[in-house]
Amino acid sequence: MQENAKFPDLSDAERKALEELMPDEINEIISSGIKRRHFLKLFAVTGTALLASHMLGIEQLMARSAELSTPPPLPIENGINLSFKVNGATKKLMVDSRMTLLDMLRERLELTGSKKGCDHGQCGACTVIVDDKRVLSCLTLAATCEDKKVTTIEGLATGNELHPMQSSFIKHDGFQCGYCTPGQICSAVALMEEAKNGEASYVTANVREKKAAVKLSDEEIRERMSGNICRCGAYPNIVDAIREVHGDKAVAQLWQFAEGTN
Amino acid sequence: MSETGKPISRIDGSMKVSGKALYSAEFNQPNMAYVFPVRATIAKGKIAAIDDTVAKKEPGVLAVISHLNAQKLKPMDMQAQMKAGAAFLGENLPPLQSNVVHYPGQFIAMVVAETYEQARTAAYKVKVRYTKEKAAVDLKAEIPNSKRPKMFMGEEAQVNEGKAAPLLAASAQKVDHKYSTPVEHHHPMEPHATVAVWDGKDRLTLYDATQGVGLTGAIAAYFLDLKPENVRVVAPFVGGGFGSKGLWLHTLIVAMAAKAVGRPAKLALTRQMMQTNVGHRAATVQRVALATDTNGKLSVMRHHTDTYNNLTQFFEPSGKQSLVLYKAPLREVTYNVAQLNRSTPTFMRAPGESPGTFALESAMDEMAFKMKIDPIEFRIRNHTTKDPMQGHDFSSEYLLDCYRIGAERFGWSARSIEPRQKRQGRYLVGYGMATATYPGGRSAASVKVVMDAKGKVTVSTASIDIGTGTYTVLAQTVADALGIPVDTIEVRIGDSSLPAAPLAGGSQTTASIHPAAVEACVLLRRDLAALAIADPDSRLSGQRLEEIDFAKGKLFVKSDDKKNDSYLNILSRSKRTELEACATTLPVSGAGLTVPSALCTPRETPAEQNSDIKQYAFHSFGAQFAEVWVDEDFGTIRVKRFTSVQDVGRIMNEKTARSQVIGGVIMGIGAALMEATDYDQRWGNPVTRTLADYHVPVHLDVPPIDVHFIGKNDPHISPIGARGIGEIGITGVSAAIANAVFNATGKRLRDLPLTPEKFYEV
Amino acid sequence: MRAFKYTNAPDSASAIRTVSANPAAKFLGGGTNLVDLMKEDVMHPTELMDVTRLSYTKIEKKNDGVSIGATATNSTTANHELIRKNYPLLSMAILAGASAQIRNMATNGGNLNQRTRCSYFYDVNMACNKREPGSGCAALNGVNKNHAILGWSEKCVATYPSDMAVALAALDAVVQVEGPNNSSRSIPFAEFHRLPADHPEKDNNLKQGELITAIDLPANQLAEKSYYLKIRERSSYAFALVSVAAALVTEGGRISEVRIALGGVAHKPWRATVAEKWLTGKEATTANFKAAAAAEMKNAKPLQHNKYKVGLALNAITRALEGAMQGGAYGTMEAESTSKN
């Protein structure tokens, strides 16, 4: 098909989305040819958010931009050749020794789910999981990640299926603006493992008693999540969301109105 | 069944929890350059010289730009700016236009480079020499030189000046104390960021973390001397704002940088810059005097505020609530506003009411205690059902219900009037309450609704979702107005090329855009009906328009619902690919926080909808209740539980509404217990520079928060019946907490925040 | 952040060789403080030697005590069975610091090399003798409510920020160090960090190129009765206004051994030797704890904005000793449960 030749690496869904998004420019785009990452850039340039639950297809398109890495900007001083895994995929690239893991994810690997909130280890928005531990990507130099395994918010879902923690955050409205959310969720996911390992916190009643696994009280969840700041103030909802996943049973929602009232 | 009011989950939720929602700094562009600003290190003076020789030689540097070589911007001209909808610049200081320094941290130059690392490193190497001048850095010292501004945002600033003194002097029962509040910073989690992309010399796209795409576009167009329609501002997701995300100078700087290097450019502010370059809530010293008759009825209220500003007409209006609450024959509200060489103060969540209710509601508690009346009973005795200044009825007011329901939910009856009566282990336990209030406003708005041949509906308006739930509640409203499911609706906001909407501020997005959305749906249904009526193949052929109703994606005749036709069939037979309607609502109070020129031209102007400020006063009310546990040995205070009952009109979505109130309460806990920016008294620079120094509440600081809505429609603000909800949650919170601390300990703390050293000072 | 060369240290000998040869080189641990300071342009090493992959990660019995590796993370250390059981004071202190994420990154050696959080030190436009010797101390007459009340000098009033180190001071830890030419030495904890005196630019007594390899904890009888109390402006994720590591041994109601160290009050973890001496041999009563704390605080010299710290420290010492007497259980000290409703 003529058109397919012009869109060598776009899927049908992507082509369709492109046409819907930019009917005016479509001819021009077709005549000049388009590569997948250009398409994604264009998509980003149009900017307008398209939102509704049926827009999952578009979400996936945006998400897949994560597969692409921009070419290294030149010149690079003290360049480090790096090979590591992000969300299961091996990445090889050269980075400036000054570049943090966070900036590498956001500026070089198009994985913008990890957020820069303070850039100094004071807010937790950049939390990612490195070798099974939650860490702050803003204070992690990219150069130190050689051979390591990084999981970001983009890597938590399985296909279209959200991680239970992600679903629970939606259910309990564990966010407002959404900017601290990826960090909160990565932190909460790692916290579940820490609890299974019986790790202690400052509010653990007695650190001398080592247990195989700990059941976290609300106070424990709050203390252990205190490295993730939420300025919108979704804290109580986040605690509910975590409690539901941690306790493996539904946590009641507090909305007072019955359906259809008012 | 109505979708409106249902606690549905956010329709943008899956994007936010999966990291797919894109915020401004994430719109990376091919060949993009990075900007890093250089900030002034003195409070006042002139730049004598800028030495950029080292910086320019740094690898990757594309340009070093200062007042010496920056593009000339159109100068300030308030009249012209007002006309262009561009008056709302954060600070009245077009950037990089002169060598004058007005405050520490002012942007005075910038480095543009290939990478972020290179730009930042080179910026550190720009050397600046200054001629210093004596700066005004201390509020107390400058109050003698302060002004008494006549107006605040178009209203009389000084009310009944000097009239309270004789009444106070004659009164038997009175309290008269000073309350002070510190500088607070908004600190939304997403730092302000802009990506600027030029298309030729005349067209500009800004991906900008803003609360108002329309206003940002208008201001950028004005100063960059572009046609407003040639500046597009895009912000599909904004990581919080709280008042700080208007247009600040970095947005213009990035556009200037991009133009200078002929490439797209990006600047994301550092957290340190957010302490000096995107506004703050100014410190206040407030003096509140109350007097009552022997029955506990207020005879006079006086509320005076000392505060400051710089490079703006705005000042913290902390007397606002004292013009609205309680029945008192006379109230005097006055301000002294000094000018400091400190970064520009601005609107922050409930500007005025947040610090103002701390003072007034603490004073109310003090008076109640003095008279040994329960604080709720004292407020009930002084309740007013009319706006005390204008004498208008409130459009809808259930404050007494808030007190009653709150007291029941909280268990207020267990409180004793005398302090130090309740202990829990090492802790002294206290209960406190306060009244919450915030005005209900509306601005002009246009909303466009498009239905395509497949039945998909797209609703678009240049509004913003800063975490408030705009996406979700707009879909709910349109679902009801068209009788279709929420998940067939696509919401487009956050783009200035869409029909105009107010900036997301002043708690008025819902009240403003939803009437327009409903009106657009009315127009769309009317057009569908007209098509059906004119179509011989329709079961509605030849029916009268006024006989036609709608439900479940269909139109039908009221008297006989078998005579019906679906939207889809009507459209498909009409051979149209889509049907579109755009409606504008313009409250009698005016365009408000909306750029009028971007309103869509309505096919007909809908009748104005009850928002008659000449008949009614529009205010939300609430009651806040706190239980605190105080460890006297350390002066540490923990809020153990909180109840907030709010009368904010109709609730559009119980889930997102509750979240907003919780958020307000938590920011109020921050204001009460920890938030403060300290400045060095010698040089005027902030010494709380980061989130390690400026403490905001963390998870462990926050108790369970019980939120209850009265949920009664406001019949006058609009046909929707909802007033805003973004700000009232913070009001009264710090007073409720301070009042609870008094109830626990007997210590009256009048200087926020209530950090441990305050205990040792009393 | 200025340009620097990054090297993943292949072995300790060459790492030490490189860093000792270049006065502007630094070892890199978890980076939680160093990277932060480099972004602020407070520190600008030309070379970073990443030592996190060297094999100093073991936490093991040594003699009768325990040795903790310098590149083991803070969280591994706090949760290690040997530490939780035998040195709960150290676990609590580590867990009181920073956040879970930071504790997962921070190394034990790096923790001891933390620098002050004095905001004048962090602001490169302010005078600071620690950052730039001879430039002056802007904090001395500035906003100094978070600053030192003990042991400060006119040159520097900064405090040392670590929680972990406060416990290590109380536990009489010994810092094991390797240096150039296969040298090694042991530094008693009390001699590791310094008071500012005339050289606040030196936080501790390590020489350029000396690498911490382990921290040894001698055996003690303190595990039963020890407590770490931290007072801060918010309930978590904040530096201490005052913190206290307290541990004691009682025999027949009398105190046979007591350790008290304070954080947030001085340029180094402050061992409260006056209070310790006062208490030894006395009955373990609140009145005695208070008297001992008062004796210690007699030496306090508060600055303009931190007079509250004297009273706060006095009460905190008392409370921490009480907490230790109660077995160090958190629940005995803090309100765990939310009250009714």
PDB file of N, CA, C and O in Angstrom, chain C residues 3 49 64 71 79 120 129 159 161 174-175 190 195 204 266 293:
ATOM      1  N   ALA C   3      32.587  19.896  35.495  1.00  0.00           N
ATOM      2  CA  ALA C   3      33.010  18.652  34.854  1.00  0.00           C
ATOM      3  C   ALA C   3      33.968  17.887  35.764  1.00  0.00           C
ATOM      4  O   ALA C   3      34.772  18.483  36.479  1.00  0.00           O
ATOM      5  N   MET C  49      35.961   8.911  42.462  1.00  0.00           N
ATOM      6  CA  MET C  49      36.337   7.508  42.472  1.00  0.00           C
ATOM      7  C   MET C  49      35.209   6.738  43.169  1.00  0.00           C
ATOM      8  O   MET C  49      35.024   6.835  44.374  1.00  0.00           O
ATOM      9  N   ASP C  64      34.514  -9.762  69.961  1.00  0.00           N
ATOM     10  CA  ASP C  64      33.207  -9.967  70.592  1.00  0.00           C
ATOM     11  C   ASP C  64      32.160  -9.032  70.020  1.00  0.00           C
ATOM     12  O   ASP C  64      30.994  -9.110  70.357  1.00  0.00           O
ATOM     13  N   THR C  71      31.028   0.124  52.749  1.00  0.00           N
ATOM     14  CA  THR C  71      30.179   0.323  51.573  1.00  0.00           C
ATOM     15  C   THR C  71      28.850  -0.432  51.677  1.00  0.00           C
ATOM     16  O   THR C  71      28.072  -0.429  50.739  1.00  0.00           O
ATOM     17  N   ASN C  79      18.989  -3.008  59.204  1.00  0.00           N
ATOM     18  CA  ASN C  79      18.131  -4.195  59.229  1.00  0.00           C
ATOM     19  C   ASN C  79      18.886  -5.496  59.441  1.00  0.00           C
ATOM     20  O   ASN C  79      18.278  -6.557  59.476  1.00  0.00           O
ATOM     21  N   TYR C 120      23.950  28.514  55.054  1.00  0.00           N
ATOM     22  CA  TYR C 120      24.975  29.465  54.586  1.00  0.00           C
ATOM     23  C   TYR C 120      26.142  28.717  53.927  1.00  0.00           C
ATOM     24  O   TYR C 120      26.801  29.228  53.035  1.00  0.00           O
ATOM     25  N   ASN C 129      33.377  29.846  56.245  1.00  0.00           N
ATOM     26  CA  ASN C 129      34.754  29.367  56.433  1.00  0.00           C
ATOM     27  C   ASN C 129      34.900  27.891  56.128  1.00  0.00           C
ATOM     28  O   ASN C 129      35.996  27.420  55.822  1.00  0.00           O
ATOM     29  N   THR C 159      26.307  22.578  62.618  1.00  0.00           N
ATOM     30  CA  THR C 159      26.136  21.300  63.315  1.00  0.00           C
ATOM     31  C   THR C 159      26.373  20.156  62.337  1.00  0.00           C
ATOM     32  O   THR C 159      26.278  20.319  61.120  1.00  0.00           O
ATOM     33  N   PRO C 161      25.130  16.729  60.760  1.00  0.00           N
ATOM     34  CA  PRO C 161      23.738  16.331  60.535  1.00  0.00           C
ATOM     35  C   PRO C 161      23.398  14.853  60.732  1.00  0.00           C
ATOM     36  O   PRO C 161      22.234  14.502  60.809  1.00  0.00           O
ATOM     37  N   VAL C 174      34.815   2.283  66.345  1.00  0.00           N
ATOM     38  CA  VAL C 174      36.173   2.541  65.868  1.00  0.00           C
ATOM     39  C   VAL C 174      36.148   2.523  64.333  1.00  0.00           C
ATOM     40  O   VAL C 174      35.615   1.584  63.733  1.00  0.00           O
ATOM     41  N   VAL C 175      36.695   3.561  63.745  1.00  0.00           N
ATOM     42  CA  VAL C 175      36.663   3.667  62.292  1.00  0.00           C
ATOM     43  C   VAL C 175      37.954   3.086  61.708  1.00  0.00           C
ATOM     44  O   VAL C 175      39.050   3.480  62.108  1.00  0.00           O
ATOM     45  N   ALA C 190      35.420   9.093  68.833  1.00  0.00           N
ATOM     46  CA  ALA C 190      35.498  10.424  69.446  1.00  0.00           C
ATOM     47  C   ALA C 190      36.551  11.290  68.766  1.00  0.00           C
ATOM     48  O   ALA C 190      36.500  12.519  68.831  1.00  0.00           O
ATOM     49  N   LEU C 195      35.858  19.383  66.224  1.00  0.00           N
ATOM     50  CA  LEU C 195      35.194  20.649  66.513  1.00  0.00           C
ATOM     51  C   LEU C 195      35.798  21.686  65.559  1.00  0.00           C
ATOM     52  O   LEU C 195      36.907  21.493  65.055  1.00  0.00           O
ATOM     53  N   ASN C 204      36.504  16.239  59.594  1.00  0.00           N
ATOM     54  CA  ASN C 204      36.987  15.075  60.337  1.00  0.00           C
ATOM     55  C   ASN C 204      38.498  14.939  60.129  1.00  0.00           C
ATOM     56  O   ASN C 204      39.110  15.756  59.430  1.00  0.00           O
ATOM     57  N   ALA C 266      26.166  20.353  67.896  1.00  0.00           N
ATOM     58  CA  ALA C 266      27.584  20.708  67.773  1.00  0.00           C
ATOM     59  C   ALA C 266      28.120  20.293  66.402  1.00  0.00           C
ATOM     60  O   ALA C 266      27.435  19.643  65.623  1.00  0.00           O
ATOM     61  N   ALA C 293      21.361  15.953  82.839  1.00  0.00           N
ATOM     62  CA  ALA C 293      21.199  16.716  81.607  1.00  0.00           C
ATOM     63  C   ALA C 293      21.498  18.185  81.862  1.00  0.00           C
ATOM     64  O   ALA C 293      22.157  18.858  81.057  1.00  0.00           O
TER      65      ALA C 293
END
